[in-house]
Amino acid sequence: MKKKWTLWLMSCTFLLTLSACNLPGLLQTPPTPEPTPTPDLGMSWYQGAGMQILLPDTYAERDVEQDLAGIWDSLSQFVGGEDSPLASLLDNLESNVSWWGEDTAAPAVSPTQLLIVKNEALEGVPLSLIKSGVKMFLGNDADALQTSDLTMGKREVTRFTYGKESTGWSAYVFKEQGMLWVVLFITPPANLAAQQDDFDYSVSSMVIEAPTPTPQP
């Protein structure tokens, strides 16, 4: 009996010793994972008239007065003719351009330009009328137009995307601070799909500033 008792004690001692050897590993706190760094999107804030927008830092602002004829042509592709509900976007164009520039990193054969226009007179025009007007202007080319109603933060935005042959653009239309805003990215159709996420991100980042009250005489 004493021999069995001794063997039992020895077995217990062995098991305890074995457990003690493994215990430090069991009690160790798992290492705290390193926080994932925020990816550098290569974006910078650009200031325009009454707004700010995040764009790739390769964008550069251009002189509106110097490029006014080209701006008029670019906006006409989206607005349409004189009967378009957006025709007044072309009125007083120079004073209504909030930002105009281009991505300097894009090849010269496939440039990407950005035009941001605001218009107080069109704030009351229903977006449904704008949709039908853009489609009507395109006529037989309307099959190349895609229209999406998006929610970007607290902002309701209608996005028009058009790409056919050498002409491509992605236009974002919304209302804020008593104005209709049009954010127009102009780029060859081959670039639209590749850059669409960047365009969406930039538009969702926009900060529209409240208009400065006109001082009373």
Short mmCIF file of N, CA, C and O in Angstrom, two decimals, residues 43-143:
data_model
loop_
_atom_site.label_atom_id
_atom_site.label_comp_id
_atom_site.label_asym_id
_atom_site.label_seq_id
_atom_site.Cartn_x
_atom_site.Cartn_y
_atom_site.Cartn_z
N MET A 43 -4.28 62.66 -51.48
CA MET A 43 -5.26 63.70 -51.72
C MET A 43 -4.87 64.99 -51.01
O MET A 43 -4.25 64.96 -49.94
N SER A 44 -5.27 66.11 -51.60
CA SER A 44 -5.04 67.42 -50.99
C SER A 44 -6.31 68.26 -51.13
O SER A 44 -7.10 68.05 -52.04
N TRP A 45 -6.47 69.21 -50.20
CA TRP A 45 -7.62 70.11 -50.27
C TRP A 45 -7.35 71.21 -51.28
O TRP A 45 -6.27 71.81 -51.30
N TYR A 46 -8.35 71.46 -52.13
CA TYR A 46 -8.28 72.56 -53.09
C TYR A 46 -9.43 73.51 -52.79
O TYR A 46 -10.56 73.09 -52.59
N GLN A 47 -9.11 74.80 -52.75
CA GLN A 47 -10.09 75.82 -52.41
C GLN A 47 -10.62 76.47 -53.68
O GLN A 47 -9.86 76.89 -54.55
N GLY A 48 -11.96 76.54 -53.78
CA GLY A 48 -12.59 77.23 -54.89
C GLY A 48 -13.52 78.30 -54.36
O GLY A 48 -13.56 78.58 -53.16
N ALA A 49 -14.28 78.91 -55.26
CA ALA A 49 -15.22 79.95 -54.85
C ALA A 49 -16.41 79.31 -54.15
O ALA A 49 -17.22 78.63 -54.77
N GLY A 50 -16.47 79.49 -52.84
CA GLY A 50 -17.59 78.97 -52.06
C GLY A 50 -17.52 77.49 -51.74
O GLY A 50 -18.50 76.91 -51.27
N MET A 51 -16.37 76.84 -51.94
CA MET A 51 -16.29 75.41 -51.68
C MET A 51 -14.83 74.96 -51.51
O MET A 51 -13.89 75.69 -51.83
N GLN A 52 -14.71 73.75 -50.98
CA GLN A 52 -13.43 73.06 -50.91
C GLN A 52 -13.66 71.63 -51.38
O GLN A 52 -14.74 71.07 -51.22
N ILE A 53 -12.63 71.02 -51.94
CA ILE A 53 -12.75 69.65 -52.43
C ILE A 53 -11.41 68.93 -52.29
O ILE A 53 -10.35 69.53 -52.45
N LEU A 54 -11.49 67.63 -51.97
CA LEU A 54 -10.29 66.79 -51.94
C LEU A 54 -10.07 66.19 -53.32
O LEU A 54 -10.97 65.57 -53.90
N LEU A 55 -8.85 66.39 -53.84
CA LEU A 55 -8.48 65.86 -55.14
C LEU A 55 -7.09 65.24 -55.05
O LEU A 55 -6.32 65.57 -54.13
N PRO A 56 -6.75 64.34 -55.97
CA PRO A 56 -5.36 63.88 -56.01
C PRO A 56 -4.41 65.08 -56.07
O PRO A 56 -4.72 66.09 -56.73
N ASP A 57 -3.29 64.96 -55.39
CA ASP A 57 -2.40 66.13 -55.29
C ASP A 57 -1.68 66.47 -56.59
O ASP A 57 -0.86 67.37 -56.64
N THR A 58 -2.02 65.75 -57.65
CA THR A 58 -1.44 66.05 -58.96
C THR A 58 -2.31 67.04 -59.74
O THR A 58 -1.95 67.46 -60.84
N TYR A 59 -3.46 67.42 -59.17
CA TYR A 59 -4.32 68.40 -59.84
C TYR A 59 -3.72 69.80 -59.72
O TYR A 59 -3.06 70.12 -58.74
N ALA A 60 -4.00 70.60 -60.72
CA ALA A 60 -3.53 71.99 -60.71
C ALA A 60 -4.65 72.88 -61.24
O ALA A 60 -5.31 72.55 -62.23
N GLU A 61 -4.88 74.01 -60.56
CA GLU A 61 -5.91 74.94 -60.98
C GLU A 61 -5.44 75.74 -62.19
O GLU A 61 -4.26 76.06 -62.31
N ARG A 62 -6.38 76.03 -63.09
CA ARG A 62 -6.08 76.80 -64.28
C ARG A 62 -6.84 78.13 -64.25
O ARG A 62 -7.79 78.30 -63.50
N ASP A 63 -6.41 79.02 -65.11
CA ASP A 63 -7.00 80.36 -65.19
C ASP A 63 -8.32 80.28 -65.96
O ASP A 63 -8.35 79.90 -67.14
N VAL A 64 -9.41 80.64 -65.29
CA VAL A 64 -10.74 80.57 -65.90
C VAL A 64 -10.85 81.53 -67.07
O VAL A 64 -11.35 81.16 -68.15
N GLU A 65 -10.39 82.75 -66.91
CA GLU A 65 -10.52 83.75 -67.97
C GLU A 65 -9.77 83.32 -69.22
O GLU A 65 -10.27 83.47 -70.35
N GLN A 66 -8.60 82.76 -69.03
CA GLN A 66 -7.78 82.33 -70.17
C GLN A 66 -8.42 81.15 -70.90
O GLN A 66 -8.33 81.05 -72.13
N ASP A 67 -9.07 80.26 -70.18
CA ASP A 67 -9.63 79.04 -70.77
C ASP A 67 -11.14 79.11 -70.98
O ASP A 67 -11.78 78.08 -71.20
N LEU A 68 -11.72 80.29 -70.93
CA LEU A 68 -13.18 80.40 -70.92
C LEU A 68 -13.84 79.75 -72.13
O LEU A 68 -14.88 79.10 -72.00
N ALA A 69 -13.25 79.91 -73.30
CA ALA A 69 -13.84 79.31 -74.51
C ALA A 69 -13.87 77.78 -74.39
O ALA A 69 -14.88 77.15 -74.72
N GLY A 70 -12.79 77.20 -73.88
CA GLY A 70 -12.75 75.75 -73.70
C GLY A 70 -13.71 75.29 -72.62
O GLY A 70 -14.33 74.22 -72.74
N ILE A 71 -13.85 76.08 -71.56
CA ILE A 71 -14.80 75.74 -70.49
C ILE A 71 -16.22 75.73 -71.03
O ILE A 71 -17.02 74.85 -70.74
N TRP A 72 -16.55 76.74 -71.85
CA TRP A 72 -17.89 76.84 -72.44
C TRP A 72 -18.18 75.60 -73.28
O TRP A 72 -19.26 75.01 -73.19
N ASP A 73 -17.20 75.18 -74.09
CA ASP A 73 -17.38 73.98 -74.94
C ASP A 73 -17.58 72.74 -74.08
O ASP A 73 -18.43 71.90 -74.38
N SER A 74 -16.79 72.61 -73.02
CA SER A 74 -16.87 71.43 -72.16
C SER A 74 -18.22 71.35 -71.46
O SER A 74 -18.85 70.29 -71.41
N LEU A 75 -18.69 72.47 -70.94
CA LEU A 75 -19.97 72.48 -70.24
C LEU A 75 -21.13 72.27 -71.21
O LEU A 75 -22.15 71.66 -70.85
N SER A 76 -20.99 72.75 -72.45
CA SER A 76 -22.04 72.58 -73.45
C SER A 76 -22.30 71.11 -73.74
O SER A 76 -23.43 70.73 -74.07
N GLN A 77 -21.27 70.27 -73.62
CA GLN A 77 -21.45 68.84 -73.85
C GLN A 77 -22.44 68.24 -72.86
O GLN A 77 -23.16 67.29 -73.18
N PHE A 78 -22.48 68.80 -71.67
CA PHE A 78 -23.41 68.30 -70.65
C PHE A 78 -24.74 69.04 -70.68
O PHE A 78 -25.81 68.44 -70.57
N VAL A 79 -24.70 70.36 -70.87
CA VAL A 79 -25.90 71.19 -70.79
C VAL A 79 -26.84 70.93 -71.95
O VAL A 79 -28.05 70.79 -71.79
N GLY A 80 -26.31 70.89 -73.17
CA GLY A 80 -27.16 70.76 -74.34
C GLY A 80 -27.45 72.11 -74.98
O GLY A 80 -26.73 73.09 -74.76
N GLY A 81 -28.53 72.18 -75.73
CA GLY A 81 -28.85 73.39 -76.49
C GLY A 81 -29.57 74.42 -75.66
O GLY A 81 -29.71 74.31 -74.43
N GLU A 82 -30.07 75.44 -76.37
CA GLU A 82 -30.73 76.56 -75.69
C GLU A 82 -32.03 76.15 -75.02
O GLU A 82 -32.51 76.82 -74.11
N ASP A 83 -32.65 75.06 -75.48
CA ASP A 83 -33.91 74.60 -74.89
C ASP A 83 -33.71 73.70 -73.67
O ASP A 83 -34.68 73.26 -73.06
N SER A 84 -32.46 73.44 -73.33
CA SER A 84 -32.17 72.58 -72.18
C SER A 84 -32.55 73.28 -70.89
O SER A 84 -32.39 74.51 -70.75
N PRO A 85 -33.06 72.53 -69.89
CA PRO A 85 -33.36 73.16 -68.59
C PRO A 85 -32.11 73.68 -67.89
O PRO A 85 -32.21 74.42 -66.91
N LEU A 86 -30.93 73.28 -68.38
CA LEU A 86 -29.68 73.73 -67.77
C LEU A 86 -28.99 74.82 -68.59
O LEU A 86 -27.84 75.17 -68.32
N ALA A 87 -29.68 75.34 -69.60
CA ALA A 87 -29.05 76.29 -70.52
C ALA A 87 -28.49 77.51 -69.79
O ALA A 87 -27.46 78.07 -70.18
N SER A 88 -29.14 77.94 -68.72
CA SER A 88 -28.67 79.14 -68.02
C SER A 88 -27.35 78.92 -67.27
O SER A 88 -26.77 79.88 -66.76
N LEU A 89 -26.88 77.66 -67.21
CA LEU A 89 -25.55 77.42 -66.64
C LEU A 89 -24.47 78.13 -67.46
O LEU A 89 -23.39 78.44 -66.96
N LEU A 90 -24.78 78.37 -68.74
CA LEU A 90 -23.81 79.01 -69.62
C LEU A 90 -23.84 80.53 -69.51
O LEU A 90 -22.95 81.21 -70.03
N ASP A 91 -24.87 81.06 -68.83
CA ASP A 91 -24.96 82.51 -68.63
C ASP A 91 -24.00 82.95 -67.52
O ASP A 91 -23.86 82.25 -66.50
N ASN A 92 -23.35 84.06 -67.73
CA ASN A 92 -22.41 84.58 -66.72
C ASN A 92 -21.45 83.48 -66.25
O ASN A 92 -21.17 83.34 -65.06
N LEU A 93 -20.98 82.71 -67.21
CA LEU A 93 -20.20 81.51 -66.88
C LEU A 93 -18.96 81.83 -66.07
O LEU A 93 -18.66 81.15 -65.08
N GLU A 94 -18.24 82.86 -66.45
CA GLU A 94 -16.99 83.16 -65.75
C GLU A 94 -17.20 83.40 -64.27
O GLU A 94 -16.44 82.92 -63.42
N SER A 95 -18.29 84.10 -63.92
CA SER A 95 -18.54 84.41 -62.52
C SER A 95 -19.11 83.22 -61.76
O SER A 95 -19.08 83.20 -60.53
N ASN A 96 -19.65 82.23 -62.48
CA ASN A 96 -20.26 81.08 -61.82
C ASN A 96 -19.32 79.87 -61.72
O ASN A 96 -19.69 78.86 -61.11
N VAL A 97 -18.15 79.95 -62.33
CA VAL A 97 -17.18 78.86 -62.19
C VAL A 97 -16.57 78.92 -60.80
O VAL A 97 -15.99 79.92 -60.40
N SER A 98 -16.70 77.82 -60.07
CA SER A 98 -16.13 77.77 -58.72
C SER A 98 -14.70 77.23 -58.73
O SER A 98 -13.87 77.64 -57.92
N TRP A 99 -14.44 76.29 -59.65
CA TRP A 99 -13.06 75.74 -59.75
C TRP A 99 -12.89 75.13 -61.13
O TRP A 99 -13.80 74.50 -61.67
N TRP A 100 -11.71 75.30 -61.68
CA TRP A 100 -11.38 74.75 -62.99
C TRP A 100 -9.91 74.34 -62.99
O TRP A 100 -9.05 75.09 -62.55
N GLY A 101 -9.64 73.12 -63.41
CA GLY A 101 -8.26 72.66 -63.44
C GLY A 101 -8.14 71.30 -64.09
O GLY A 101 -9.10 70.78 -64.68
N GLU A 102 -6.97 70.70 -63.96
CA GLU A 102 -6.70 69.43 -64.62
C GLU A 102 -5.73 68.59 -63.80
O GLU A 102 -5.01 69.10 -62.93
N ASP A 103 -5.73 67.30 -64.10
CA ASP A 103 -4.79 66.38 -63.47
C ASP A 103 -3.51 66.39 -64.28
O ASP A 103 -3.46 65.88 -65.41
N THR A 104 -2.46 66.96 -63.73
CA THR A 104 -1.20 67.09 -64.47
C THR A 104 -0.49 65.76 -64.63
O THR A 104 0.45 65.66 -65.43
N ALA A 105 -0.90 64.72 -63.88
CA ALA A 105 -0.27 63.42 -64.01
C ALA A 105 -0.84 62.62 -65.18
O ALA A 105 -0.25 61.61 -65.58
N ALA A 106 -1.97 63.04 -65.70
CA ALA A 106 -2.60 62.30 -66.80
C ALA A 106 -1.84 62.56 -68.10
O ALA A 106 -1.37 63.68 -68.34
N PRO A 107 -1.71 61.55 -68.94
CA PRO A 107 -1.03 61.76 -70.23
C PRO A 107 -1.75 62.81 -71.06
O PRO A 107 -2.97 62.96 -70.97
N ALA A 108 -0.99 63.52 -71.88
CA ALA A 108 -1.58 64.57 -72.70
C ALA A 108 -2.62 64.02 -73.66
O ALA A 108 -3.57 64.73 -74.04
N VAL A 109 -2.48 62.76 -74.05
CA VAL A 109 -3.44 62.17 -75.00
C VAL A 109 -4.74 61.77 -74.31
O VAL A 109 -5.75 61.52 -74.97
N SER A 110 -4.73 61.68 -72.98
CA SER A 110 -5.96 61.32 -72.25
C SER A 110 -6.07 62.17 -70.99
O SER A 110 -5.99 61.66 -69.87
N PRO A 111 -6.24 63.48 -71.14
CA PRO A 111 -6.28 64.38 -69.98
C PRO A 111 -7.56 64.19 -69.16
O PRO A 111 -8.58 63.72 -69.66
N THR A 112 -7.48 64.56 -67.89
CA THR A 112 -8.66 64.59 -67.02
C THR A 112 -8.79 66.02 -66.50
O THR A 112 -7.87 66.55 -65.88
N GLN A 113 -9.92 66.63 -66.79
CA GLN A 113 -10.17 68.00 -66.36
C GLN A 113 -11.36 68.01 -65.40
O GLN A 113 -12.20 67.12 -65.42
N LEU A 114 -11.40 69.04 -64.57
CA LEU A 114 -12.49 69.19 -63.60
C LEU A 114 -13.04 70.61 -63.67
O LEU A 114 -12.29 71.58 -63.59
N LEU A 115 -14.36 70.68 -63.82
CA LEU A 115 -15.06 71.96 -63.83
C LEU A 115 -16.16 71.91 -62.77
O LEU A 115 -16.98 71.00 -62.77
N ILE A 116 -16.16 72.88 -61.87
CA ILE A 116 -17.21 72.99 -60.85
C ILE A 116 -17.93 74.32 -61.05
O ILE A 116 -17.30 75.38 -61.03
N VAL A 117 -19.24 74.22 -61.27
CA VAL A 117 -20.06 75.40 -61.56
C VAL A 117 -21.21 75.46 -60.56
O VAL A 117 -21.80 74.44 -60.22
N LYS A 118 -21.51 76.66 -60.11
CA LYS A 118 -22.66 76.88 -59.23
C LYS A 118 -23.61 77.86 -59.90
O LYS A 118 -23.19 78.71 -60.68
N ASN A 119 -24.92 77.72 -59.61
CA ASN A 119 -25.89 78.59 -60.24
C ASN A 119 -27.09 78.77 -59.32
O ASN A 119 -27.76 77.81 -58.96
N GLU A 120 -27.34 80.00 -58.94
CA GLU A 120 -28.45 80.29 -58.02
C GLU A 120 -29.80 80.20 -58.72
O GLU A 120 -30.79 79.74 -58.14
N ALA A 121 -29.86 80.60 -59.99
CA ALA A 121 -31.13 80.65 -60.71
C ALA A 121 -31.72 79.26 -60.92
O ALA A 121 -32.94 79.11 -61.05
N LEU A 122 -30.89 78.23 -60.97
CA LEU A 122 -31.36 76.87 -61.25
C LEU A 122 -31.65 76.07 -59.99
O LEU A 122 -32.00 74.89 -60.08
N GLU A 123 -31.54 76.67 -58.83
CA GLU A 123 -31.74 75.92 -57.59
C GLU A 123 -33.15 75.34 -57.50
O GLU A 123 -33.37 74.27 -56.92
N GLY A 124 -34.12 76.01 -58.12
CA GLY A 124 -35.50 75.54 -58.04
C GLY A 124 -35.89 74.53 -59.09
O GLY A 124 -37.02 74.01 -59.07
N VAL A 125 -34.99 74.20 -60.03
CA VAL A 125 -35.31 73.25 -61.09
C VAL A 125 -35.28 71.83 -60.53
O VAL A 125 -34.27 71.41 -59.94
N PRO A 126 -36.36 71.05 -60.68
CA PRO A 126 -36.36 69.67 -60.15
C PRO A 126 -35.30 68.81 -60.84
O PRO A 126 -35.07 68.94 -62.05
N LEU A 127 -34.67 67.94 -60.07
CA LEU A 127 -33.65 67.07 -60.65
C LEU A 127 -34.24 66.14 -61.71
O LEU A 127 -33.55 65.75 -62.65
N SER A 128 -35.52 65.79 -61.55
CA SER A 128 -36.16 64.93 -62.55
C SER A 128 -36.20 65.61 -63.92
O SER A 128 -36.02 64.98 -64.96
N LEU A 129 -36.42 66.93 -63.92
CA LEU A 129 -36.43 67.68 -65.18
C LEU A 129 -35.04 67.75 -65.77
O LEU A 129 -34.86 67.69 -67.00
N ILE A 130 -34.04 67.88 -64.91
CA ILE A 130 -32.66 67.91 -65.40
C ILE A 130 -32.30 66.57 -66.05
O ILE A 130 -31.68 66.53 -67.11
N LYS A 131 -32.72 65.47 -65.43
CA LYS A 131 -32.45 64.14 -66.00
C LYS A 131 -33.05 64.01 -67.39
O LYS A 131 -32.38 63.58 -68.33
N SER A 132 -34.31 64.36 -67.52
CA SER A 132 -34.97 64.21 -68.81
C SER A 132 -34.36 65.15 -69.84
O SER A 132 -34.24 64.80 -71.02
N GLY A 133 -33.95 66.35 -69.41
CA GLY A 133 -33.35 67.30 -70.32
C GLY A 133 -32.03 66.82 -70.87
O GLY A 133 -31.74 66.96 -72.07
N VAL A 134 -31.18 66.24 -70.02
CA VAL A 134 -29.88 65.72 -70.47
C VAL A 134 -30.08 64.58 -71.45
O VAL A 134 -29.43 64.50 -72.50
N LYS A 135 -31.01 63.67 -71.15
CA LYS A 135 -31.27 62.54 -72.05
C LYS A 135 -31.81 63.02 -73.39
O LYS A 135 -31.44 62.51 -74.46
N MET A 136 -32.69 64.02 -73.36
CA MET A 136 -33.28 64.54 -74.59
C MET A 136 -32.21 65.16 -75.48
O MET A 136 -32.20 64.98 -76.70
N PHE A 137 -31.27 65.87 -74.86
CA PHE A 137 -30.21 66.52 -75.64
C PHE A 137 -29.34 65.48 -76.34
O PHE A 137 -28.95 65.65 -77.49
N LEU A 138 -29.06 64.38 -75.66
CA LEU A 138 -28.18 63.36 -76.23
C LEU A 138 -28.84 62.61 -77.38
O LEU A 138 -28.15 62.05 -78.23
N GLY A 139 -30.16 62.57 -77.42
CA GLY A 139 -30.87 61.94 -78.52
C GLY A 139 -30.48 60.48 -78.71
O GLY A 139 -30.62 59.66 -77.80
N ASN A 140 -29.97 60.16 -79.89
CA ASN A 140 -29.61 58.78 -80.20
C ASN A 140 -28.44 58.28 -79.37
O ASN A 140 -28.19 57.07 -79.31
N ASP A 141 -27.70 59.20 -78.77
CA ASP A 141 -26.55 58.80 -77.94
C ASP A 141 -26.94 58.57 -76.49
O ASP A 141 -26.08 58.34 -75.64
N ALA A 142 -28.24 58.67 -76.18
CA ALA A 142 -28.69 58.52 -74.78
C ALA A 142 -28.39 57.14 -74.23
O ALA A 142 -28.30 56.96 -73.01
N ASP A 143 -28.21 56.14 -75.13
CA ASP A 143 -27.89 54.80 -74.64
C ASP A 143 -26.50 54.73 -74.03
O ASP A 143 -26.18 53.78 -73.31
#
